[in-house]
CSV table of C-alpha atoms in Angstrom, one decimal:
chain,number,residue,atom,x,y,z
G,1,MET,CA,92.4,95.6,112.4
G,2,PHE,CA,89.9,92.9,111.5
G,3,CYS,CA,92.7,90.7,110.1
G,4,PHE,CA,94.7,91.2,113.3
G,5,LEU,CA,91.8,90.2,115.5
G,6,LEU,CA,91.1,87.2,113.3
G,7,ARG,CA,94.7,86.0,113.6
G,8,ARG,CA,94.6,86.4,117.3
G,9,THR,CA,91.3,84.5,117.4
G,10,GLU,CA,92.7,81.6,115.3
G,11,PHE,CA,95.8,81.4,117.5
G,12,ALA,CA,93.6,81.3,120.7
G,13,LEU,CA,91.3,78.7,119.1
G,14,LYS,CA,94.2,76.4,118.3
G,15,GLU,CA,95.4,76.6,121.9
G,16,ILE,CA,92.0,75.9,123.3
G,17,MET,CA,91.3,73.0,121.0
G,18,SER,CA,94.7,71.4,121.5
G,19,SER,CA,94.2,71.5,125.3
G,20,GLY,CA,90.7,70.0,125.0
G,21,GLY,CA,91.5,67.0,122.8
G,22,ALA,CA,92.2,66.2,119.2
G,23,GLU,CA,91.4,69.1,117.0
G,24,ASP,CA,90.1,67.0,114.2
G,25,ASP,CA,87.4,65.4,116.4
G,26,ILE,CA,85.6,68.8,116.9
G,27,PRO,CA,82.6,69.3,114.7
G,28,GLN,CA,82.9,72.3,112.3
G,29,ALA,CA,79.8,74.0,113.8
G,30,GLU,CA,81.2,73.9,117.3
G,31,ARG,CA,84.6,75.1,116.0
G,32,LYS,CA,82.8,78.1,114.3
G,33,THR,CA,81.0,78.8,117.6
G,34,VAL,CA,84.3,79.1,119.5
G,35,THR,CA,85.8,81.1,116.7
G,36,ASP,CA,83.0,83.6,116.7
G,37,PHE,CA,83.0,83.9,120.5
G,38,CYS,CA,86.8,84.6,120.6
G,39,TYR,CA,86.4,87.2,117.9
G,40,LEU,CA,83.5,89.0,119.8
G,41,LEU,CA,85.5,88.8,123.1
G,42,ASP,CA,88.6,90.3,121.5
G,43,LYS,CA,86.6,93.0,119.8
G,44,SER,CA,84.7,93.9,122.9
G,45,LYS,CA,88.0,94.2,124.9
G,46,GLN,CA,89.5,96.4,122.2
G,47,LEU,CA,86.5,98.8,122.1
G,48,PHE,CA,86.2,98.9,125.9
G,49,ASN,CA,89.9,99.8,126.3
G,50,GLY,CA,89.5,102.6,123.8
G,51,LEU,CA,86.9,104.4,126.0
G,52,ARG,CA,89.6,106.0,128.0
G,53,ASP,CA,90.9,107.8,125.0
G,54,LEU,CA,87.6,109.5,124.2
G,55,PRO,CA,87.4,113.3,124.9
G,56,GLN,CA,85.7,114.2,128.2
G,57,TYR,CA,83.5,116.9,126.6
G,58,GLY,CA,81.1,117.1,123.8
G,59,GLN,CA,78.7,114.5,122.4
G,60,LYS,CA,79.3,113.8,118.8
G,61,GLN,CA,82.8,112.5,119.4
G,62,TRP,CA,81.9,109.8,121.9
G,63,GLN,CA,78.3,108.8,121.3
G,64,SER,CA,79.0,106.7,118.1
G,65,TYR,CA,81.9,104.9,119.8
G,66,PHE,CA,79.7,104.1,122.8
G,67,GLY,CA,77.0,102.8,120.4
G,68,ARG,CA,79.5,100.4,118.7
G,69,THR,CA,80.8,99.2,122.1
G,70,PHE,CA,77.3,98.5,123.3
G,71,ASP,CA,76.4,96.7,120.2
G,72,VAL,CA,79.4,94.3,120.4
G,73,TYR,CA,78.8,93.6,124.1
G,74,THR,CA,75.1,93.0,123.3
G,75,LYS,CA,76.1,90.4,120.7
G,76,LEU,CA,78.7,88.9,123.1
G,77,TRP,CA,76.3,88.6,126.0
G,78,LYS,CA,73.5,87.0,123.9
G,79,PHE,CA,76.0,84.7,122.1
G,80,GLN,CA,77.4,83.2,125.3
G,81,GLN,CA,73.8,82.6,126.5
G,82,GLN,CA,72.8,80.8,123.3
G,83,HIS,CA,75.9,78.7,123.1
G,84,ARG,CA,76.7,78.1,126.7
G,85,GLN,CA,77.0,74.3,126.5
G,86,VAL,CA,79.4,74.4,123.5
G,87,LEU,CA,81.5,77.1,125.1
G,88,ASP,CA,81.6,75.2,128.4
G,89,ASN,CA,82.8,72.0,126.7
G,90,ARG,CA,85.0,73.3,123.9
G,91,TYR,CA,86.2,76.7,125.2
G,92,GLY,CA,86.3,76.0,128.9
G,93,LEU,CA,84.1,79.1,129.7
G,94,LYS,CA,84.2,79.8,133.5
G,95,ARG,CA,81.6,81.6,135.5
G,96,TRP,CA,84.0,84.4,136.5
G,97,GLN,CA,84.5,85.1,132.8
G,98,ILE,CA,80.7,85.5,132.4
G,99,GLY,CA,80.8,87.8,135.4
G,100,GLU,CA,83.6,89.9,133.7
G,101,ILE,CA,81.4,90.4,130.7
G,102,ALA,CA,78.5,91.4,132.9
G,103,SER,CA,80.7,93.7,134.9
G,104,LYS,CA,82.0,95.4,131.7
G,105,ILE,CA,78.4,96.0,130.6
G,106,GLY,CA,77.6,97.5,134.1
G,107,GLN,CA,80.6,99.8,133.7
G,108,LEU,CA,79.4,100.9,130.2
G,109,TYR,CA,76.1,101.9,131.7
G,110,TYR,CA,77.8,103.7,134.6
G,111,HIS,CA,80.1,105.7,132.3
G,112,TYR,CA,77.2,106.6,130.0
G,113,TYR,CA,75.5,108.0,133.1
G,114,LEU,CA,78.6,110.1,133.9
G,115,ARG,CA,78.5,111.6,130.4
G,116,THR,CA,74.7,112.3,130.3
G,117,SER,CA,73.5,112.6,133.9
G,118,GLU,CA,70.6,110.3,132.8
G,119,THR,CA,70.1,108.3,136.0
G,120,SER,CA,68.2,105.6,134.2
G,121,TYR,CA,71.5,104.2,133.2
G,122,LEU,CA,72.4,103.9,136.9
G,123,ASN,CA,69.5,101.5,137.2
G,124,GLU,CA,70.8,99.5,134.3
G,125,ALA,CA,74.3,99.3,135.8
G,126,PHE,CA,72.7,98.3,139.1
G,127,SER,CA,70.8,95.5,137.4
G,128,PHE,CA,73.9,93.9,135.9
G,129,TYR,CA,76.0,94.3,139.1
G,130,SER,CA,73.2,92.9,141.1
G,131,ALA,CA,72.9,89.9,138.8
G,132,ILE,CA,76.6,89.1,139.2
G,133,ARG,CA,76.1,89.0,143.0
G,134,GLN,CA,72.8,87.0,142.9
G,135,ARG,CA,74.2,84.4,140.4
G,136,SER,CA,77.5,84.2,142.2
G,137,TYR,CA,79.6,84.6,139.1
G,138,TYR,CA,82.7,85.3,141.1
G,139,SER,CA,82.2,82.7,143.8
G,140,GLN,CA,84.8,80.2,142.4
G,141,VAL,CA,87.5,82.9,142.1
G,142,ASN,CA,88.7,82.4,145.6
G,143,LYS,CA,89.4,78.7,144.9
G,144,GLU,CA,92.0,79.6,142.2
G,145,ASP,CA,95.5,80.5,143.1
G,146,ARG,CA,95.4,83.7,141.0
G,147,PRO,CA,95.4,87.0,143.0
G,148,GLU,CA,94.7,89.0,139.8
G,149,LEU,CA,91.2,87.3,139.6
G,150,VAL,CA,90.5,88.2,143.2
G,151,VAL,CA,91.4,91.8,142.5
G,152,LYS,CA,88.8,91.8,139.7
G,153,LYS,CA,86.2,90.7,142.3
G,154,LEU,CA,87.2,93.4,144.7
G,155,ARG,CA,87.0,96.1,142.0
G,156,TYR,CA,83.6,94.8,141.1
G,157,TYR,CA,82.5,95.3,144.7
G,158,ALA,CA,83.9,98.9,144.8
G,159,ARG,CA,82.1,99.8,141.5
G,160,PHE,CA,78.9,98.3,142.8
G,161,ILE,CA,79.1,100.3,146.0
G,162,VAL,CA,79.5,103.6,144.0
G,163,VAL,CA,76.4,102.8,142.0
G,164,CYS,CA,74.4,102.0,145.1
G,165,LEU,CA,75.5,105.2,146.8
G,166,LEU,CA,74.3,107.2,143.8
G,167,LEU,CA,71.0,105.4,143.8
G,168,ASN,CA,70.6,105.9,147.6
G,169,LYS,CA,70.4,102.2,148.2
G,170,MET,CA,72.0,102.4,151.6
G,171,ASP,CA,70.8,99.0,152.8
G,172,VAL,CA,72.6,97.3,149.9
G,173,VAL,CA,75.7,99.5,150.5
G,174,LYS,CA,76.0,98.2,154.0
G,175,ASP,CA,75.7,94.6,152.9
G,176,LEU,CA,78.3,95.1,150.1
G,177,VAL,CA,80.7,96.8,152.5
G,178,LYS,CA,80.5,93.8,154.8
G,179,GLU,CA,81.1,91.4,152.0
G,180,LEU,CA,83.9,93.5,150.6
G,181,SER,CA,85.5,93.6,154.0
G,182,ASP,CA,85.4,89.8,154.3
G,183,GLU,CA,86.8,89.4,150.7
G,184,ILE,CA,89.7,91.8,151.5
G,185,GLU,CA,90.5,89.9,154.7
G,186,ASP,CA,90.6,86.6,152.8
G,187,TYR,CA,92.6,88.1,150.0
G,188,THR,CA,95.3,89.6,152.3
G,189,HIS,CA,95.4,86.4,154.3
G,190,ARG,CA,96.0,84.1,151.2
G,191,PHE,CA,98.3,86.4,149.2
G,192,ASN,CA,101.2,88.5,150.5
G,193,THR,CA,100.6,91.4,148.1
G,194,GLU,CA,101.7,95.0,148.2
G,195,ASP,CA,98.2,96.4,147.7
G,196,GLN,CA,96.9,95.3,151.1
G,197,VAL,CA,97.1,98.8,152.6
G,198,GLU,CA,95.3,100.3,149.5
G,199,TRP,CA,92.3,97.9,149.9
G,200,ASN,CA,92.1,98.7,153.6
G,201,LEU,CA,92.1,102.4,152.7
G,202,VAL,CA,89.1,101.7,150.4
G,203,LEU,CA,87.2,100.3,153.4
G,204,GLN,CA,88.0,103.3,155.4
G,205,GLU,CA,87.0,105.7,152.7
G,206,VAL,CA,83.6,104.1,152.1
G,207,ALA,CA,82.9,104.0,155.9
G,208,ALA,CA,83.8,107.7,156.2
G,209,PHE,CA,81.6,108.5,153.2
G,210,ILE,CA,78.6,106.8,154.7
G,211,GLU,CA,79.1,108.5,158.0
G,212,ALA,CA,79.5,111.9,156.3
G,213,ASP,CA,76.0,111.7,154.8
G,214,PRO,CA,73.8,110.4,157.6
G,215,VAL,CA,70.6,112.2,156.7
G,216,MET,CA,67.6,110.0,157.6
G,217,VAL,CA,63.9,110.8,157.7
G,218,LEU,CA,61.5,108.8,159.8
G,219,ASN,CA,57.9,108.1,158.9
G,220,ASP,CA,55.1,108.2,161.5
G,221,ASP,CA,55.7,104.5,162.1
G,222,ASN,CA,59.4,105.2,162.7
G,223,THR,CA,60.5,103.6,159.5
G,224,ILE,CA,63.4,105.1,157.6
G,225,VAL,CA,62.6,106.9,154.4
G,226,ILE,CA,65.3,107.4,151.8
G,227,THR,CA,65.1,111.0,150.5
G,228,SER,CA,66.5,112.3,147.2
G,229,ASN,CA,67.4,115.7,145.9
G,230,ARG,CA,66.8,114.7,142.3
G,231,LEU,CA,63.9,116.1,140.3
G,232,SER,CA,60.9,113.9,140.0
G,233,GLU,CA,58.2,114.0,137.4
G,234,THR,CA,55.6,115.0,140.0
G,235,GLY,CA,57.8,117.5,141.7
G,236,ALA,CA,58.8,119.5,138.6
G,237,PRO,CA,57.9,123.2,138.9
G,238,LEU,CA,55.2,124.6,136.5
G,239,LEU,CA,56.3,126.6,133.5
G,240,GLU,CA,55.8,130.4,133.7
G,241,GLN,CA,53.2,131.9,131.6
G,242,GLY,CA,54.3,132.2,128.0
G,243,MET,CA,57.1,129.7,128.2
G,244,ILE,CA,57.3,126.8,125.8
G,245,VAL,CA,58.6,123.3,126.6
G,246,GLY,CA,62.1,122.9,125.2
G,247,GLN,CA,62.6,126.6,124.7
G,248,LEU,CA,65.4,126.7,127.3
G,249,ALA,CA,67.3,123.5,128.0
G,250,LEU,CA,70.3,122.8,130.3
G,251,ALA,CA,73.1,122.0,127.9
G,252,ASP,CA,76.1,121.7,130.3
G,253,ALA,CA,76.7,121.9,134.0
G,254,LEU,CA,80.2,122.5,135.3
G,255,ILE,CA,80.5,121.5,139.0
G,256,ILE,CA,83.7,122.7,140.7
G,257,GLY,CA,84.6,121.6,144.2
G,258,ASN,CA,87.3,123.4,146.2
G,259,CYS,CA,87.3,122.0,149.7
G,260,ASN,CA,90.5,120.7,151.2
G,261,ASN,CA,90.7,117.1,152.6
G,262,GLN,CA,87.1,116.2,151.5
G,263,VAL,CA,85.6,112.9,152.4
G,264,LYS,CA,85.5,110.8,149.2
G,265,PHE,CA,85.1,107.3,147.9
G,266,SER,CA,86.7,106.3,144.6
G,267,GLU,CA,86.7,109.6,142.7
G,268,LEU,CA,83.3,110.7,144.2
G,269,THR,CA,83.7,113.5,146.7
G,270,ILE,CA,80.9,114.2,149.2
G,271,ASP,CA,80.2,117.7,147.8
G,272,MET,CA,80.1,116.3,144.2
G,273,PHE,CA,77.8,113.5,145.4
G,274,ARG,CA,75.3,116.1,146.9
G,275,MET,CA,75.5,118.7,144.1
G,276,LEU,CA,75.2,116.5,141.1
G,277,GLN,CA,71.9,115.0,142.4
G,278,ALA,CA,70.4,118.5,142.5
G,279,LEU,CA,71.0,118.7,138.7
G,280,GLU,CA,69.6,115.3,137.9
G,281,ARG,CA,66.1,113.7,137.6
G,282,GLU,CA,64.9,110.6,139.3
G,283,PRO,CA,65.8,107.4,137.5
G,284,MET,CA,63.2,106.1,135.1
G,285,ASN,CA,62.7,102.6,133.7
G,286,LEU,CA,64.3,102.7,130.3
G,287,ALA,CA,62.0,100.0,129.0
G,288,SER,CA,58.9,102.0,129.9
G,289,GLN,CA,60.3,105.1,128.2
G,290,MET,CA,60.9,103.5,124.8
G,291,ASN,CA,57.8,105.1,123.2
G,292,LYS,CA,58.5,108.6,124.5
G,293,PRO,CA,60.3,111.1,122.3
G,294,GLY,CA,64.0,111.6,123.0
G,295,MET,CA,64.3,108.4,125.0
G,296,GLN,CA,64.8,105.8,122.2
G,297,VAL,CA,67.4,103.9,124.2
G,298,SER,CA,67.8,100.2,125.1
G,299,PHE,CA,70.6,97.8,125.8
G,300,VAL,CA,69.8,95.9,122.7
G,301,SER,CA,70.5,98.9,120.5
G,302,VAL,CA,72.1,102.0,121.8
G,303,THR,CA,72.9,103.4,118.4
G,304,LYS,CA,70.0,105.9,118.6
G,305,LEU,CA,70.9,107.8,121.7
G,306,ALA,CA,69.0,110.8,122.9
G,307,THR,CA,70.8,114.1,122.1
G,308,ASP,CA,68.9,116.3,124.6
G,309,LEU,CA,70.1,114.6,127.8
G,310,ASN,CA,71.8,116.7,130.4
G,311,ILE,CA,75.5,116.5,130.7
G,312,HIS,CA,77.6,117.3,133.8
G,313,ASN,CA,81.3,117.8,133.3
G,314,ARG,CA,83.8,118.0,136.1
G,315,ALA,CA,86.9,120.2,136.0
G,316,SER,CA,89.4,121.6,138.5
G,317,LEU,CA,89.5,125.3,139.2
G,318,PRO,CA,93.1,125.8,138.4
G,319,LEU,CA,92.5,124.3,134.9
G,320,LEU,CA,89.5,126.6,134.4
G,321,ILE,CA,91.2,129.9,135.3
G,322,SER,CA,94.5,129.1,133.5
G,323,ASN,CA,92.7,129.7,130.2
G,324,PHE,CA,91.9,133.4,131.1
G,325,PHE,CA,94.0,136.5,131.2
G,326,LEU,CA,93.7,138.3,134.6
G,327,PRO,CA,93.7,142.1,134.1
G,328,SER,CA,94.4,144.4,137.0
G,329,ALA,CA,91.2,146.4,137.2
G,330,GLY,CA,87.4,146.2,136.9
G,331,PRO,CA,85.8,142.9,137.6
G,332,TYR,CA,88.8,141.6,139.4
G,333,ASP,CA,88.9,144.3,142.2
G,334,PHE,CA,86.3,142.7,144.4
G,335,GLY,CA,87.9,139.3,144.7
G,336,GLY,CA,86.2,136.0,144.1
G,337,VAL,CA,86.6,132.4,145.3
G,338,LEU,CA,90.0,131.1,146.3
G,339,THR,CA,91.2,128.1,144.3
G,340,ASN,CA,94.4,127.5,146.2
G,341,SER,CA,95.8,129.1,149.3
G,342,ASN,CA,99.0,128.7,151.3
G,343,ARG,CA,98.3,127.9,155.0
G,344,ASP,CA,100.3,127.7,158.2
G,345,VAL,CA,98.8,125.8,161.1
G,346,ILE,CA,99.3,127.3,164.6
G,347,ASN,CA,97.7,125.6,167.5
G,348,GLY,CA,95.4,123.7,165.2
G,349,ASP,CA,94.1,126.8,163.4
G,350,ALA,CA,94.7,127.4,159.7
G,351,ILE,CA,96.4,130.8,159.2
G,352,HIS,CA,96.0,132.3,155.7
G,353,LYS,CA,99.2,134.1,154.6
G,354,ARG,CA,98.4,136.8,152.0
G,355,ASN,CA,100.2,139.9,151.0
G,356,GLN,CA,97.6,142.7,150.8
G,357,SER,CA,99.5,144.7,148.3
G,358,TYR,CA,99.0,142.0,145.6
G,359,LYS,CA,95.9,140.5,144.2
G,360,GLU,CA,95.3,136.8,144.9
G,361,MET,CA,96.4,134.9,141.7
G,362,HIS,CA,94.7,131.6,142.7
G,363,CYS,CA,91.2,133.0,142.6
G,364,LEU,CA,88.2,132.6,140.4
G,365,HIS,CA,87.0,136.2,139.7
G,366,PRO,CA,83.7,137.3,138.3
G,367,GLY,CA,85.5,138.5,135.2
G,368,ASP,CA,86.7,135.0,134.5
G,369,LEU,CA,83.1,134.0,133.8
G,370,TYR,CA,82.4,136.8,131.3
G,371,PRO,CA,83.1,134.6,128.2
G,372,PHE,CA,80.3,132.3,129.4
G,373,THR,CA,77.7,135.0,129.6
G,374,ARG,CA,77.2,135.1,125.8
G,375,LYS,CA,74.5,132.5,126.3
G,376,PRO,CA,72.0,132.2,129.2
G,377,LEU,CA,73.9,131.3,132.3
G,378,PHE,CA,72.9,130.2,135.7
G,379,ILE,CA,75.5,130.3,138.5
G,380,ILE,CA,75.4,129.2,142.1
G,381,VAL,CA,78.2,130.6,144.2
G,382,ASP,CA,78.3,129.1,147.7
G,383,SER,CA,80.8,131.4,149.3
G,384,SER,CA,81.0,134.2,151.9
G,385,ASN,CA,82.3,136.4,149.1
G,386,SER,CA,79.5,135.6,146.6
G,387,VAL,CA,78.4,139.2,146.7
G,388,ALA,CA,81.4,140.0,144.4
G,389,TYR,CA,79.7,138.0,141.7
G,390,LYS,CA,76.4,139.6,142.3
G,391,VAL,CA,77.8,143.1,141.9
G,392,ARG,CA,79.9,142.5,138.8
G,393,LEU,CA,78.0,139.9,136.9
G,394,PHE,CA,74.7,141.8,137.0
G,395,LYS,CA,76.4,144.4,134.7
G,396,THR,CA,77.2,141.9,132.0
G,397,ALA,CA,75.2,140.3,129.2
G,398,ALA,CA,71.9,138.4,129.7
G,399,TYR,CA,72.3,135.8,132.4
G,400,MET,CA,70.6,134.4,135.6
G,401,ILE,CA,72.4,134.0,138.9
G,402,GLY,CA,71.7,132.5,142.2
G,403,TYR,CA,73.9,133.3,145.2
G,404,SER,CA,74.2,132.6,148.9
G,405,VAL,CA,76.1,134.7,151.4
G,406,ASN,CA,76.7,131.9,153.9
G,407,PRO,CA,78.1,128.5,152.9
């Protein structure tokens, strides 16, 4: 693989040098600078593209890969800073290319947050996305007759909005939506592309998402206060007598949403947006946490990543229940939570069609969760039929359960 990357780098270098003047006139040191930059750029792209092939669950499989990817992007980012003049003159480095590197770093931090629920990485993603905007890295893209570059800019805005939503930076979200709307209008006016409808749908989704979560709190002086459902250091409950710190830790949280036609933006549904925050803690400054146990993490070196961070995994209910055999008695007689239901609509009302002589097959029953009760388990069932779980699961192995009768 190294040889393959090196051949690609040499080929790209010859093209760049031939377009910039006589190849023999370029000093050896500057030639090496361009060669090293091309290699780091190719290597970073290769590692980044490999992220999509990583397993969605577990830690050991993906943490080392993320560490290598972070290391390469760290070197690439520092390298272009240290050799900017040579890269400008000999490589023809453009500001949008610098913005692409910064955007990839922001995406790395965001995806690391998705796998760990450590909200500090959201702050790091916000820092890079914000720097792109403040330094106008994509400002010259609109002057080039290349629609694919404009799409890169639009995608950057969409990713930045998601991060700001998760950080409850609503003022920034509103500014970004306005800028994105202007960019989409300019894009669709200049290029007759097939994705015009899709980008207009993006605007509609984010507008509906903001409207669906309008909770605001006013201070005594009528100023708006941004509230958060995340756990803060000062708001953490006290340990019960006899409990030891670290004795019981949250290993995994499986959040399952099952509402039809939910408001969503990107892949973030409104119920997921609200629930995942209840399982997370307030963002902390990573730099200030470097000397604390279990938080030896920085952008410069992310090879020593904490292994005790919470993880939240998402899955669909049909996928979850397809792995279990549904017997015809016992913990399946009291019903559960529907995962899929056939509906007819009459006069605007949804009518559920169900044959009472058969059990509902698209249903998550209390018995489906029995395999998970071999370890301490905490379940929240937000359903009008949550009593079925209370009755049946209390008779199983050691577990903890919270339930609500009304949604």
